[in-house]
PDB file of C-alpha atoms and ligand atoms in Angstrom:
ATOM      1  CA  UNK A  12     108.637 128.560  60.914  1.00 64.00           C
ATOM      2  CA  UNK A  13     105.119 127.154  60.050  1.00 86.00           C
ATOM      3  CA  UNK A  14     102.797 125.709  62.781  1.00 95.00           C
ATOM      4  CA  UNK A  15     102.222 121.932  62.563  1.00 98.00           C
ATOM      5  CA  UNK A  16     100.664 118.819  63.760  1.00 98.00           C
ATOM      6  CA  UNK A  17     102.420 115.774  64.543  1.00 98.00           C
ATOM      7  CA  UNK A  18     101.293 112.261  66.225  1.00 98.00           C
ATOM      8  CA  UNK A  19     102.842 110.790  69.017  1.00 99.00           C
ATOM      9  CA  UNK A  20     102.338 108.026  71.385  1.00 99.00           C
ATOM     10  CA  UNK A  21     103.302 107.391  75.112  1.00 99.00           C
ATOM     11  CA  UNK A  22     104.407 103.227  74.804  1.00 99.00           C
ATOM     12  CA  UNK A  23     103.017 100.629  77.382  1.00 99.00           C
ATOM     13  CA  UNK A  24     106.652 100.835  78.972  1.00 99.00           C
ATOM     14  CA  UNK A  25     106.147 103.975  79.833  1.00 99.00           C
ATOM     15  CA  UNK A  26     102.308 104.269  80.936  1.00 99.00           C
ATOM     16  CA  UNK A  27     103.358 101.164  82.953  1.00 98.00           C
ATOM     17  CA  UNK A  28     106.206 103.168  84.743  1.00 99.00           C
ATOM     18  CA  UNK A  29     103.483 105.462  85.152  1.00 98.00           C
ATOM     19  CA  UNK A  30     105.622 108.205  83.261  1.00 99.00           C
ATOM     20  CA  UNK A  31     102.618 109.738  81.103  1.00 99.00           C
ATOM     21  CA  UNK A  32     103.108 113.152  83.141  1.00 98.00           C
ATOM     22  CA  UNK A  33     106.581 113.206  82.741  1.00 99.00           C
ATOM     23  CA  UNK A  34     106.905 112.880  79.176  1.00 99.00           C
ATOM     24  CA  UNK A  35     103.778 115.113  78.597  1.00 99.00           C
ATOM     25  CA  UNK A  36     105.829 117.947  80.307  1.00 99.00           C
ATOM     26  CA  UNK A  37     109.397 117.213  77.987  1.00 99.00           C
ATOM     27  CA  UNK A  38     107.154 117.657  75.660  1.00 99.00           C
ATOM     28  CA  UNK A  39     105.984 120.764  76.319  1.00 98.00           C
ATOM     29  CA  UNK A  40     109.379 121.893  77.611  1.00 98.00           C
ATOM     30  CA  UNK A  41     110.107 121.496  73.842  1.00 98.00           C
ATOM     31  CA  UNK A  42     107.388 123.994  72.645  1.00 98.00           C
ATOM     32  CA  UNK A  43     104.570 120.920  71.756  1.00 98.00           C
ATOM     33  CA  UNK A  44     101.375 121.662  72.969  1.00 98.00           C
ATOM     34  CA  UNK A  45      99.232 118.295  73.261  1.00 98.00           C
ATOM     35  CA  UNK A  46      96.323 119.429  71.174  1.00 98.00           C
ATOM     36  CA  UNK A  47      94.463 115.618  71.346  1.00 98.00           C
ATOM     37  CA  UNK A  48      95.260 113.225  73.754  1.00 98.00           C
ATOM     38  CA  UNK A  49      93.618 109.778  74.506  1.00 98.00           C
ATOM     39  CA  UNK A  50      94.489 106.756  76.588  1.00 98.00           C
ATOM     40  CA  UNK A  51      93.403 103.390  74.961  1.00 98.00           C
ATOM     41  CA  UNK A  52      94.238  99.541  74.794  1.00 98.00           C
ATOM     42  CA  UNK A  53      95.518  99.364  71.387  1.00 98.00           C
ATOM     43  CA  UNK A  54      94.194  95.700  69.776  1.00 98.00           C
ATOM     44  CA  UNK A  55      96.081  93.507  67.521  1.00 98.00           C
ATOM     45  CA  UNK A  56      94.759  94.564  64.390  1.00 98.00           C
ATOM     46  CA  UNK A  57      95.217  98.153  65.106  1.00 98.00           C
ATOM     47  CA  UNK A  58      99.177  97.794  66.168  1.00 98.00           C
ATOM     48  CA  UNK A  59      99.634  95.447  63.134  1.00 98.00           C
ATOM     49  CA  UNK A  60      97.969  98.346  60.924  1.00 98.00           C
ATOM     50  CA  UNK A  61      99.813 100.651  61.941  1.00 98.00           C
ATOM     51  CA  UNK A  62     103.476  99.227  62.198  1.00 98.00           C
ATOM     52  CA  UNK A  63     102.138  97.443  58.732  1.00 97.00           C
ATOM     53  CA  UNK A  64     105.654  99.583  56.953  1.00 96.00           C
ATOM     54  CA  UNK A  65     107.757  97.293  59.554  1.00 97.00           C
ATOM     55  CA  UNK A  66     105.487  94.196  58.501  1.00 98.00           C
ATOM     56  CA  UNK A  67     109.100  92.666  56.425  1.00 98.00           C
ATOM     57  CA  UNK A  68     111.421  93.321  60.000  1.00 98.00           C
ATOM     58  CA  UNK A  69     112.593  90.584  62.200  1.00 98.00           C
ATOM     59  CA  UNK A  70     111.052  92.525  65.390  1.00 98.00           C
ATOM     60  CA  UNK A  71     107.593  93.120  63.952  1.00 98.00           C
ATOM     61  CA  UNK A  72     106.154  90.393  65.676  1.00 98.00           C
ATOM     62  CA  UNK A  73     107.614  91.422  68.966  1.00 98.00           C
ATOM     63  CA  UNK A  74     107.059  94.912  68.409  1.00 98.00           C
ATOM     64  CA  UNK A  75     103.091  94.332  67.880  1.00 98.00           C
ATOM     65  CA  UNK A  76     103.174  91.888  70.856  1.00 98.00           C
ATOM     66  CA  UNK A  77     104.881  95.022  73.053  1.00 98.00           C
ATOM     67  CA  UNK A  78     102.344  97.859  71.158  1.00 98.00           C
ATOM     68  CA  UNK A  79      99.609  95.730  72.882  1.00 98.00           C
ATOM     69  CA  UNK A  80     100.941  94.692  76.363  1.00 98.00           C
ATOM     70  CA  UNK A  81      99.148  97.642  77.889  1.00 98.00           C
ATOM     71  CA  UNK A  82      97.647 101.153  77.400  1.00 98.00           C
ATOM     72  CA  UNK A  83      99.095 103.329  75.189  1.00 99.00           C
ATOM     73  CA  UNK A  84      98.610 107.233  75.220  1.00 99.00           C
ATOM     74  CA  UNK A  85      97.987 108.829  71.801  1.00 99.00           C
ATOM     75  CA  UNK A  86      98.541 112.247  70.714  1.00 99.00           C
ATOM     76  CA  UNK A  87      98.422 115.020  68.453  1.00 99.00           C
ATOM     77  CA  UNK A  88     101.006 117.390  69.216  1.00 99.00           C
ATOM     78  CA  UNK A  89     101.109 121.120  68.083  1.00 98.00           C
ATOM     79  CA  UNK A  90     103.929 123.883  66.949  1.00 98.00           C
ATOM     80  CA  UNK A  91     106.404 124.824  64.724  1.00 98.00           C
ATOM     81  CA  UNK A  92     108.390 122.368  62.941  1.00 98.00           C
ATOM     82  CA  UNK A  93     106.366 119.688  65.214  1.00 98.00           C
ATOM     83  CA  UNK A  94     107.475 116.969  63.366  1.00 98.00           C
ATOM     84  CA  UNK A  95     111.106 117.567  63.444  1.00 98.00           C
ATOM     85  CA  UNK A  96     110.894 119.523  67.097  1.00 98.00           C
ATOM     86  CA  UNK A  97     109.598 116.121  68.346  1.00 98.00           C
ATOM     87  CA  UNK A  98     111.692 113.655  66.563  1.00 98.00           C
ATOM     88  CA  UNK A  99     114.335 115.976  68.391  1.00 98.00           C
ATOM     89  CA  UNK A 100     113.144 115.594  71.614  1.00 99.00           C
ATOM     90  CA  UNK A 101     112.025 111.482  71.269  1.00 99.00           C
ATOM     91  CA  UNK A 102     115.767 110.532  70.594  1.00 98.00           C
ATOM     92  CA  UNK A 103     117.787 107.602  68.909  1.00 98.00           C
ATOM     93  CA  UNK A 104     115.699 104.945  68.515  1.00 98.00           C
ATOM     94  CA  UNK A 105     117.881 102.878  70.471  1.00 98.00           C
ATOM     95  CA  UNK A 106     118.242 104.682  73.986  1.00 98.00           C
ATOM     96  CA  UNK A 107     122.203 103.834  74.032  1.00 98.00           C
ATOM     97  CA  UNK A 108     122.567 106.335  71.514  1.00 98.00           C
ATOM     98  CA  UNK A 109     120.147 108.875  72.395  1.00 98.00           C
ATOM     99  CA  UNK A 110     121.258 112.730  72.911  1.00 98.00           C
ATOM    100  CA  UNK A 111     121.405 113.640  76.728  1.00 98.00           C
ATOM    101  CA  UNK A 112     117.672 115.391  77.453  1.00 98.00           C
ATOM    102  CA  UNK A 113     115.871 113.504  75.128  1.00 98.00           C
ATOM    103  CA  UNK A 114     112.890 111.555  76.217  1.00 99.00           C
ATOM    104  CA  UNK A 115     114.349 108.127  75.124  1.00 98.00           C
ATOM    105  CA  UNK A 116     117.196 108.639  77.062  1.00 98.00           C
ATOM    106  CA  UNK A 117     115.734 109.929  80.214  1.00 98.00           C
ATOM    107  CA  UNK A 118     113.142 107.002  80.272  1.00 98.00           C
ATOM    108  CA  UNK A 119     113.534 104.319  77.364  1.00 98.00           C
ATOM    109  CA  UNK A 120     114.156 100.841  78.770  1.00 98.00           C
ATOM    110  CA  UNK A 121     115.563  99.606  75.467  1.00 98.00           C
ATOM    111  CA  UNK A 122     115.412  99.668  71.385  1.00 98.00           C
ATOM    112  CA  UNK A 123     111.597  97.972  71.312  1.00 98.00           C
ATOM    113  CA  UNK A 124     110.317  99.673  74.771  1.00 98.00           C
ATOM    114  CA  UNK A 125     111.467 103.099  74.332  1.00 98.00           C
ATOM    115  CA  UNK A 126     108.280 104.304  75.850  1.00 99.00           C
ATOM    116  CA  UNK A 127     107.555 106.993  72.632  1.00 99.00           C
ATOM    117  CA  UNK A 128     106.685 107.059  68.586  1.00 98.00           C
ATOM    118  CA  UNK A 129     106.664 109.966  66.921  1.00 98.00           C
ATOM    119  CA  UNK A 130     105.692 111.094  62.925  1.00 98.00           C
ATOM    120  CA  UNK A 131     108.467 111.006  60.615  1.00 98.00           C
ATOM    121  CA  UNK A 132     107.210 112.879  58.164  1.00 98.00           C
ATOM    122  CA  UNK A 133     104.151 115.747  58.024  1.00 98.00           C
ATOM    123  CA  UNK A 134     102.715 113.248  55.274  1.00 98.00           C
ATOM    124  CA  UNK A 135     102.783 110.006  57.973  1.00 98.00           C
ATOM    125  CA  UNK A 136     101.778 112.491  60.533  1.00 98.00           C
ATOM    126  CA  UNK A 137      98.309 113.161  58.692  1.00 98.00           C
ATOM    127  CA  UNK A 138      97.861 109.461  57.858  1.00 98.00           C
ATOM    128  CA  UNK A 139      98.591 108.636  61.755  1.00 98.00           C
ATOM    129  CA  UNK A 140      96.428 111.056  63.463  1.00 98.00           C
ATOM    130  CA  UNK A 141      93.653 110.526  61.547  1.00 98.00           C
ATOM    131  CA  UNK A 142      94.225 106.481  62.256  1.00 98.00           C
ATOM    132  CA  UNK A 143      93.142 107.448  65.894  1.00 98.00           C
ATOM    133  CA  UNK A 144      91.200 110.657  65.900  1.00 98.00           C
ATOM    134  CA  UNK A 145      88.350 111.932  64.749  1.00 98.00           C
ATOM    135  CA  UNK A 146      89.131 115.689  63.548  1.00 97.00           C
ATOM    136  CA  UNK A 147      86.531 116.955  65.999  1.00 98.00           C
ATOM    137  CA  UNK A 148      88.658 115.918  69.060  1.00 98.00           C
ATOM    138  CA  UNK A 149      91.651 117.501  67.851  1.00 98.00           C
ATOM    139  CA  UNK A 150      91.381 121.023  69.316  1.00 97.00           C
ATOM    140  CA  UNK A 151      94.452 123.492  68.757  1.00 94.00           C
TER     141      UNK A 151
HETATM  142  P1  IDP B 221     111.375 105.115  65.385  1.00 81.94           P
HETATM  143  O1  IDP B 221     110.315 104.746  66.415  1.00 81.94           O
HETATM  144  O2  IDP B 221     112.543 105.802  66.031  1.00 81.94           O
HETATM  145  O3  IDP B 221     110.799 105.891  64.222  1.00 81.94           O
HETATM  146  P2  IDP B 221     111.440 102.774  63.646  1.00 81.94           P
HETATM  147  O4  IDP B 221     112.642 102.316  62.874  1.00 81.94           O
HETATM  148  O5  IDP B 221     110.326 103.413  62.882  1.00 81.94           O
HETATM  149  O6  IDP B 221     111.960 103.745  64.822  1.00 81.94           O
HETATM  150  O7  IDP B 221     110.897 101.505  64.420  1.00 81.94           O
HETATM  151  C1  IDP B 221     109.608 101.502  64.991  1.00 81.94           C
HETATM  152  C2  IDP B 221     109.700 100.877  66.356  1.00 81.94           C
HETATM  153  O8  IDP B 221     110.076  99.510  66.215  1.00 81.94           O
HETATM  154  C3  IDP B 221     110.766 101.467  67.283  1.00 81.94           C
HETATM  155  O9  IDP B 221     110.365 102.645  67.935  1.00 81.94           O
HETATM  156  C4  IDP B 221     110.980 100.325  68.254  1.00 81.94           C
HETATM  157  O10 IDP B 221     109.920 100.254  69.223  1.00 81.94           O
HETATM  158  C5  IDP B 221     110.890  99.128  67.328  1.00 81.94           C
HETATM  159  N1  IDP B 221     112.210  98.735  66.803  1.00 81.94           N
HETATM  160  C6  IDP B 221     112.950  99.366  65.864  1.00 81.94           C
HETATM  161  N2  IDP B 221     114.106  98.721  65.624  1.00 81.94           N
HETATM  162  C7  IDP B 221     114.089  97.636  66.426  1.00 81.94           C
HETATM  163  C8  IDP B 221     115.023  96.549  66.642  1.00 81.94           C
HETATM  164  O11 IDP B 221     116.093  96.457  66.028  1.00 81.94           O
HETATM  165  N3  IDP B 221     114.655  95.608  67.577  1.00 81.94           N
HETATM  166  C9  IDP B 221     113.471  95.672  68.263  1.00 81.94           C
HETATM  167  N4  IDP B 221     112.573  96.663  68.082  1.00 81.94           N
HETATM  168  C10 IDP B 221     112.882  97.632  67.183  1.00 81.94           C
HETATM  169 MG1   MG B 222     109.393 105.245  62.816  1.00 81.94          MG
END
């Protein structure tokens, strides 16, 4: 299995909930290690930049709205098959029909506040990270 990178962020459901902790150590239950981490109040231009593929959907306004109603954690995660390992371990987008274990069932409140985005591909992943990090703080 090759070693990869993936992004990830902790939503302001969660870091409301005060559940940052928690999550970090499902996580690493799963075999990520959090290689960059930062805690920051996304702005408005920033969430509509990067939801801009969702820019056409019904929710995006919402969504952005949500992406900005508090701090956010964001994260490079490490391992192998990251990308997949922590789709996995995120869950159904919609909590209802997330495995048992999965982050978004343990903790989601519901389809827009479910408290985690992760990279769905190694391609997005690249283009995500570097949205928010500088390579320098990303240390493996
Ligand atoms: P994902 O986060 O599981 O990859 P996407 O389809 O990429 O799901 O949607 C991005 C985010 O938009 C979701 O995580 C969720 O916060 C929000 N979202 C997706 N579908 C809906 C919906 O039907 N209603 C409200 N919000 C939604
Ligand atoms: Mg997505």
């Amino acid at each position: 299995m090759a070693t990869e990178r993936t992004f990830s962020i902790i939503k302001p459901d969660a870091t409301r909930r005060n559940l940052t902790g928690k999550i970090n150590a499902v996580l690493e239950a799963a075999g990520l290690r959090i290689v960059a981490q930062k805690r920051i109040q996304m702005t408005q231009a920033q969430a509509e930049s990067f939801y801009g593929v969702h820019a056409a959907r019904p929710f995006f306004r919402d969504l952005v709205s949500f992406m900005i109603s508090g701090p956010v954690v964001v994260q490079v995660l490490e391992g192998d098959n990251a990308v997949a390992r922590n789709r996995d371990v995120m869950g159904a987008t919609n909590p209802s029909s997330a495995a048992e274990g999965t982050i978004r069932k343990l903790f989601a409140e519901n389809i827009e506040a479910n408290s985690v985005h992760g990279s769905d591909s190694a391609e997005n992943a690249a283009t995500e990270m570097a949205f928010f990090f500088a390579a320098t703080e990303i240390v493996g």
